[in-house]
Amino acid sequence: MSCACDLESVREIVRGRPMARIPGAPEWVRGIMNLRGTLLTVVDLSVRLGGSPDGMPRVVMVVEGAGKRFGLGVESVQGVAELAEGSLESLDAQRSAGGVVGGLAHLAESEGGTAQWCEVEAIAREALAI
């Protein structure tokens, strides 16, 4: 499964690190990671969108949404692509995973094809409300 998000939300990309679990947090909130003395909550997008919780994320994208910094745990980062006007397909509420997926981004095949457009603001509100 490929995901995309607004580049303006991304602050940096780092390798996954050991994390401390948060008692009572859902499985998709993987834990707290220490990044240069700052504790970040890390959300595993694959698990949040229905995937298996096997293994820890290999890469963490440090993002900012809803005024908070947190980590999006992902398997890998493919690159940066420009989204052409009209290439974002809206989804109905049933397919939006509670508002976390804002649509389908139709990219060129060389840029990964179709990706789920993830709403960083919605993920922040959901994950950091815990």
PDB file of C-alpha atoms in Angstrom:
ATOM      1  CA  MET A   1       0.000   0.000   0.000  1.00  0.00           C
ATOM      2  CA  SER A   2       1.377   3.417  -0.939  1.00  0.00           C
ATOM      3  CA  CYS A   3       0.515   6.581   0.940  1.00  0.00           C
ATOM      4  CA  ALA A   4       1.142  10.223   0.189  1.00  0.00           C
ATOM      5  CA  CYS A   5       0.886  13.399   2.233  1.00  0.00           C
ATOM      6  CA  ASP A   6       1.455  17.110   1.841  1.00  0.00           C
ATOM      7  CA  LEU A   7       5.204  17.813   1.725  1.00  0.00           C
ATOM      8  CA  GLU A   8       4.688  20.980   3.770  1.00  0.00           C
ATOM      9  CA  SER A   9       3.760  18.756   6.745  1.00  0.00           C
ATOM     10  CA  VAL A  10       7.061  16.831   6.652  1.00  0.00           C
ATOM     11  CA  ARG A  11       9.870  18.147   8.851  1.00  0.00           C
ATOM     12  CA  GLU A  12      12.443  15.365   8.459  1.00  0.00           C
ATOM     13  CA  ILE A  13      12.860  11.663   7.768  1.00  0.00           C
ATOM     14  CA  VAL A  14      14.823   9.417  10.146  1.00  0.00           C
ATOM     15  CA  ARG A  15      15.484   5.712  10.597  1.00  0.00           C
ATOM     16  CA  GLY A  16      13.174   3.841  12.939  1.00  0.00           C
ATOM     17  CA  ARG A  17      14.381   3.556  16.508  1.00  0.00           C
ATOM     18  CA  PRO A  18      13.396   1.631  19.607  1.00  0.00           C
ATOM     19  CA  MET A  19      10.107   2.857  21.019  1.00  0.00           C
ATOM     20  CA  ALA A  20       8.431   2.659  24.396  1.00  0.00           C
ATOM     21  CA  ARG A  21       4.807   1.483  24.235  1.00  0.00           C
ATOM     22  CA  ILE A  22       2.113   3.765  25.595  1.00  0.00           C
ATOM     23  CA  PRO A  23      -0.114   1.809  27.996  1.00  0.00           C
ATOM     24  CA  GLY A  24      -3.703   1.676  26.757  1.00  0.00           C
ATOM     25  CA  ALA A  25      -2.887   3.132  23.320  1.00  0.00           C
ATOM     26  CA  PRO A  26      -4.299   1.407  20.236  1.00  0.00           C
ATOM     27  CA  GLU A  27      -1.981  -0.933  18.356  1.00  0.00           C
ATOM     28  CA  TRP A  28      -1.440   1.599  15.560  1.00  0.00           C
ATOM     29  CA  VAL A  29       0.115   4.079  18.016  1.00  0.00           C
ATOM     30  CA  ARG A  30       3.440   2.274  18.128  1.00  0.00           C
ATOM     31  CA  GLY A  31       4.934   4.220  21.000  1.00  0.00           C
ATOM     32  CA  ILE A  32       7.199   7.068  22.001  1.00  0.00           C
ATOM     33  CA  MET A  33      10.543   7.590  20.268  1.00  0.00           C
ATOM     34  CA  ASN A  34      13.412   9.735  21.541  1.00  0.00           C
ATOM     35  CA  LEU A  35      14.664  11.986  18.745  1.00  0.00           C
ATOM     36  CA  ARG A  36      17.605  14.099  19.912  1.00  0.00           C
ATOM     37  CA  GLY A  37      16.052  14.580  23.341  1.00  0.00           C
ATOM     38  CA  THR A  38      12.508  15.197  22.107  1.00  0.00           C
ATOM     39  CA  LEU A  39       9.856  12.532  22.680  1.00  0.00           C
ATOM     40  CA  LEU A  40       7.668  11.876  19.636  1.00  0.00           C
ATOM     41  CA  THR A  41       4.523   9.783  19.443  1.00  0.00           C
ATOM     42  CA  VAL A  42       4.848   7.443  16.455  1.00  0.00           C
ATOM     43  CA  VAL A  43       1.832   6.275  14.457  1.00  0.00           C
ATOM     44  CA  ASP A  44       2.167   3.240  12.180  1.00  0.00           C
ATOM     45  CA  LEU A  45       0.184   4.140   9.054  1.00  0.00           C
ATOM     46  CA  SER A  46       0.055   0.569   7.814  1.00  0.00           C
ATOM     47  CA  VAL A  47      -1.561  -0.663  11.024  1.00  0.00           C
ATOM     48  CA  ARG A  48      -3.892   2.363  11.211  1.00  0.00           C
ATOM     49  CA  LEU A  49      -5.142   1.599   7.696  1.00  0.00           C
ATOM     50  CA  GLY A  50      -5.804  -2.073   8.436  1.00  0.00           C
ATOM     51  CA  GLY A  51      -2.429  -3.737   7.917  1.00  0.00           C
ATOM     52  CA  SER A  52      -0.662  -6.222  10.151  1.00  0.00           C
ATOM     53  CA  PRO A  53       1.293  -4.938  13.176  1.00  0.00           C
ATOM     54  CA  ASP A  54       4.267  -7.208  12.419  1.00  0.00           C
ATOM     55  CA  GLY A  55       7.594  -5.523  13.079  1.00  0.00           C
ATOM     56  CA  MET A  56       8.389  -1.917  13.812  1.00  0.00           C
ATOM     57  CA  PRO A  57       8.466   0.852  11.182  1.00  0.00           C
ATOM     58  CA  ARG A  58      11.794   1.063   9.375  1.00  0.00           C
ATOM     59  CA  VAL A  59      11.489   4.773   8.659  1.00  0.00           C
ATOM     60  CA  VAL A  60       9.839   7.584  10.617  1.00  0.00           C
ATOM     61  CA  MET A  61       8.665  10.738   8.895  1.00  0.00           C
ATOM     62  CA  VAL A  62       8.575  13.535  11.450  1.00  0.00           C
ATOM     63  CA  VAL A  63       5.519  15.581  10.536  1.00  0.00           C
ATOM     64  CA  GLU A  64       3.557  18.477  11.952  1.00  0.00           C
ATOM     65  CA  GLY A  65      -0.205  18.606  12.087  1.00  0.00           C
ATOM     66  CA  ALA A  66      -2.764  20.295  14.316  1.00  0.00           C
ATOM     67  CA  GLY A  67       0.099  22.241  15.894  1.00  0.00           C
ATOM     68  CA  LYS A  68       1.915  19.082  17.077  1.00  0.00           C
ATOM     69  CA  ARG A  69       4.974  17.189  15.891  1.00  0.00           C
ATOM     70  CA  PHE A  70       4.765  13.428  15.733  1.00  0.00           C
ATOM     71  CA  GLY A  71       6.133  10.523  13.715  1.00  0.00           C
ATOM     72  CA  LEU A  72       4.529   8.559  10.899  1.00  0.00           C
ATOM     73  CA  GLY A  73       6.089   5.114  10.845  1.00  0.00           C
ATOM     74  CA  VAL A  74       6.413   3.762   7.303  1.00  0.00           C
ATOM     75  CA  GLU A  75       8.225   0.948   5.513  1.00  0.00           C
ATOM     76  CA  SER A  76      10.047   3.330   3.155  1.00  0.00           C
ATOM     77  CA  VAL A  77       9.873   6.736   1.512  1.00  0.00           C
ATOM     78  CA  GLN A  78       9.709   6.565  -2.270  1.00  0.00           C
ATOM     79  CA  GLY A  79      10.385  10.224  -3.019  1.00  0.00           C
ATOM     80  CA  VAL A  80       8.719  13.529  -3.709  1.00  0.00           C
ATOM     81  CA  ALA A  81       6.202  13.988  -6.505  1.00  0.00           C
ATOM     82  CA  GLU A  82       4.097  16.904  -7.623  1.00  0.00           C
ATOM     83  CA  LEU A  83       0.387  16.240  -7.611  1.00  0.00           C
ATOM     84  CA  ALA A  84      -1.167  17.508 -10.825  1.00  0.00           C
ATOM     85  CA  GLU A  85      -4.370  19.488 -10.562  1.00  0.00           C
ATOM     86  CA  GLY A  86      -7.375  17.198 -10.713  1.00  0.00           C
ATOM     87  CA  SER A  87      -5.401  14.060  -9.815  1.00  0.00           C
ATOM     88  CA  LEU A  88      -6.793  13.779  -6.275  1.00  0.00           C
ATOM     89  CA  GLU A  89      -9.943  11.637  -6.223  1.00  0.00           C
ATOM     90  CA  SER A  90     -12.303  12.210  -3.300  1.00  0.00           C
ATOM     91  CA  LEU A  91     -13.466   9.281  -1.181  1.00  0.00           C
ATOM     92  CA  ASP A  92     -16.782   8.742   0.530  1.00  0.00           C
ATOM     93  CA  ALA A  93     -16.854   8.675   4.339  1.00  0.00           C
ATOM     94  CA  GLN A  94     -16.962   4.874   4.443  1.00  0.00           C
ATOM     95  CA  ARG A  95     -13.656   4.543   2.561  1.00  0.00           C
ATOM     96  CA  SER A  96     -11.856   7.408   4.307  1.00  0.00           C
ATOM     97  CA  ALA A  97     -10.758   5.399   7.397  1.00  0.00           C
ATOM     98  CA  GLY A  98     -12.400   7.873   9.728  1.00  0.00           C
ATOM     99  CA  GLY A  99     -11.161  10.917   7.826  1.00  0.00           C
ATOM    100  CA  VAL A 100      -7.514   9.842   7.857  1.00  0.00           C
ATOM    101  CA  VAL A 101      -7.499   9.111   4.110  1.00  0.00           C
ATOM    102  CA  GLY A 102      -8.577  12.216   2.242  1.00  0.00           C
ATOM    103  CA  GLY A 103      -8.602  10.666  -1.205  1.00  0.00           C
ATOM    104  CA  LEU A 104      -6.668   8.743  -3.822  1.00  0.00           C
ATOM    105  CA  ALA A 105      -3.706  10.513  -5.406  1.00  0.00           C
ATOM    106  CA  HIS A 106      -3.211   9.415  -8.997  1.00  0.00           C
ATOM    107  CA  LEU A 107       0.500   9.743  -9.727  1.00  0.00           C
ATOM    108  CA  ALA A 108       2.533   8.737 -12.740  1.00  0.00           C
ATOM    109  CA  GLU A 109       3.547   5.056 -12.682  1.00  0.00           C
ATOM    110  CA  SER A 110       7.189   6.142 -12.363  1.00  0.00           C
ATOM    111  CA  GLU A 111       6.191   7.953  -9.141  1.00  0.00           C
ATOM    112  CA  GLY A 112       4.346   4.985  -7.638  1.00  0.00           C
ATOM    113  CA  GLY A 113       0.936   4.979  -9.362  1.00  0.00           C
ATOM    114  CA  THR A 114      -2.064   5.450  -7.077  1.00  0.00           C
ATOM    115  CA  ALA A 115      -1.506   6.295  -3.409  1.00  0.00           C
ATOM    116  CA  GLN A 116      -3.818   6.923  -0.485  1.00  0.00           C
ATOM    117  CA  TRP A 117      -3.704  10.634   0.374  1.00  0.00           C
ATOM    118  CA  CYS A 118      -3.262  10.805   4.143  1.00  0.00           C
ATOM    119  CA  GLU A 119      -4.532  13.819   6.045  1.00  0.00           C
ATOM    120  CA  VAL A 120      -1.779  14.634   8.551  1.00  0.00           C
ATOM    121  CA  GLU A 121      -4.079  16.992  10.484  1.00  0.00           C
ATOM    122  CA  ALA A 122      -6.677  14.232  10.977  1.00  0.00           C
ATOM    123  CA  ILE A 123      -4.013  11.713  12.017  1.00  0.00           C
ATOM    124  CA  ALA A 124      -2.631  14.198  14.548  1.00  0.00           C
ATOM    125  CA  ARG A 125      -6.038  14.886  16.064  1.00  0.00           C
ATOM    126  CA  GLU A 126      -6.792  11.178  16.312  1.00  0.00           C
ATOM    127  CA  ALA A 127      -3.404   9.949  17.550  1.00  0.00           C
ATOM    128  CA  LEU A 128      -2.579  12.759  19.939  1.00  0.00           C
ATOM    129  CA  ALA A 129      -6.006  12.745  21.577  1.00  0.00           C
ATOM    130  CA  ILE A 130      -5.017   9.515  23.303  1.00  0.00           C
TER     131      ILE A 130
END
